[in-house]
Amino acid sequence: YTYENLIVEIENKIALVTLNRPQALNALNKNLLEDLSHFFDEALVDDSIRVVILTGSGEKSFVAGADIKEFASFDGKQGEQLAAKGQQDVFDKVEKFTKPVIAAVNGFALGGGLELAMASHFRIASKNAKLGLPEVTLGLIPGYGGTQRLPKLIGKGRAMQAIMTAEMFSADRAYEIGLVNEVVEQTELINRVKEIATKITQNSSVAIRHAITAINASDKEIGFDIEIKSFGNLFDEDDFKEGTTAFVEKRKPNFK
Ligand code: HXC
């Protein structure tokens, strides 16, 4: 299997996985999601991997979201399918992965990008990172678990404000509110995350597997279903056309 948009480097039981579409700030298109889905299936049964690190290629972006150009012409059914399939194939798989998954957030983590970082077990950011869920600027809501995972991580009120305003958190602010665990210089980011990963590889992998399952146990499932349905329904609204068209035309949306 050759990955189209992923670079996978395995060393000392640590898989460094780089999402590699720098021309689109590593936006999640169909290929990249398929690559990720495939990677996690393989990594689960690969004994040479004990910890996974996810990061973005380039110095500017972790992941700038789902690929807006790819879904701009979708209808409600396709929208719902996009969210449901992505959650099943990638985001749920990441969260429930029984080996630690660490997001090394090296720049923009927006929309589906922040959602991928939040599905990961914890996050370390570089100083230039900017994190947010800007979906409402497109006439959408988060569709890869953001409505469920953001309030869990930073509290309901902060999540409400972040999703309604679409504002981005700086790395320092993300640290203050517990969205990321540490902030380091960009040049140090991968080294620091590898250092943490190395520490993890020295601990009992069977114990860690059980810890992940226990920590994850909760009742978010209904919320995920509501999120997926709402995400799909929004594709049939005029605001979605206006929001995505404005993005492609590089102008501000004019919502009625
Ligand atoms: C497709 C994207 C993209 C995206 C950036 N690009 N983000 N393409 N989907 N999410 C492309 C741009 O179109 C541009 O390509 C190139 O990457 C560089 O981006 P610029 O905008 O020129 O860079 P800059 O001016 O520095 O602005 C960076 C940015 C901005 C603030 C991150 O790109 C931005 O706002 N991106 C969209 C963020 C967003 O709304 N994400 C949420 C998506 S919805 P060209 O070819 O024009 O040079 C989502 C839903 C998830 O994630 C749920 C799904 C079920």
PDB file of N, CA and C in Angstrom, residues 10 64 129 152 172 206 235 243:
ATOM      1  N   ILE A  10       8.780   5.021  10.995  1.00  0.00           N
ATOM      2  CA  ILE A  10       8.748   4.241  12.241  1.00  0.00           C
ATOM      3  C   ILE A  10      10.171   4.081  12.764  1.00  0.00           C
ATOM      4  N   ALA A  64      -5.821  22.338   8.208  1.00  0.00           N
ATOM      5  CA  ALA A  64      -6.722  23.505   8.138  1.00  0.00           C
ATOM      6  C   ALA A  64      -8.187  23.103   7.981  1.00  0.00           C
ATOM      7  N   ALA A 129       0.974  27.798  16.837  1.00  0.00           N
ATOM      8  CA  ALA A 129      -0.286  27.083  16.569  1.00  0.00           C
ATOM      9  C   ALA A 129      -1.492  27.998  16.778  1.00  0.00           C
ATOM     10  N   LYS A 152     -15.956  18.857  26.282  1.00  0.00           N
ATOM     11  CA  LYS A 152     -15.343  17.948  27.262  1.00  0.00           C
ATOM     12  C   LYS A 152     -13.961  18.430  27.683  1.00  0.00           C
ATOM     13  N   ASP A 172      -0.854  29.739  23.465  1.00  0.00           N
ATOM     14  CA  ASP A 172      -0.791  30.016  24.901  1.00  0.00           C
ATOM     15  C   ASP A 172      -2.173  29.930  25.541  1.00  0.00           C
ATOM     16  N   VAL A 206       0.055  -3.148  27.735  1.00  0.00           N
ATOM     17  CA  VAL A 206      -1.253  -3.728  28.036  1.00  0.00           C
ATOM     18  C   VAL A 206      -1.982  -2.853  29.053  1.00  0.00           C
ATOM     19  N   PHE A 235     -26.291  21.354   4.759  1.00  0.00           N
ATOM     20  CA  PHE A 235     -25.914  21.421   3.347  1.00  0.00           C
ATOM     21  C   PHE A 235     -27.086  21.854   2.470  1.00  0.00           C
ATOM     22  N   GLY A 243     -21.555  30.476   2.262  1.00  0.00           N
ATOM     23  CA  GLY A 243     -20.327  30.337   3.055  1.00  0.00           C
ATOM     24  C   GLY A 243     -19.200  29.693   2.273  1.00  0.00           C
TER      25      GLY A 243
END
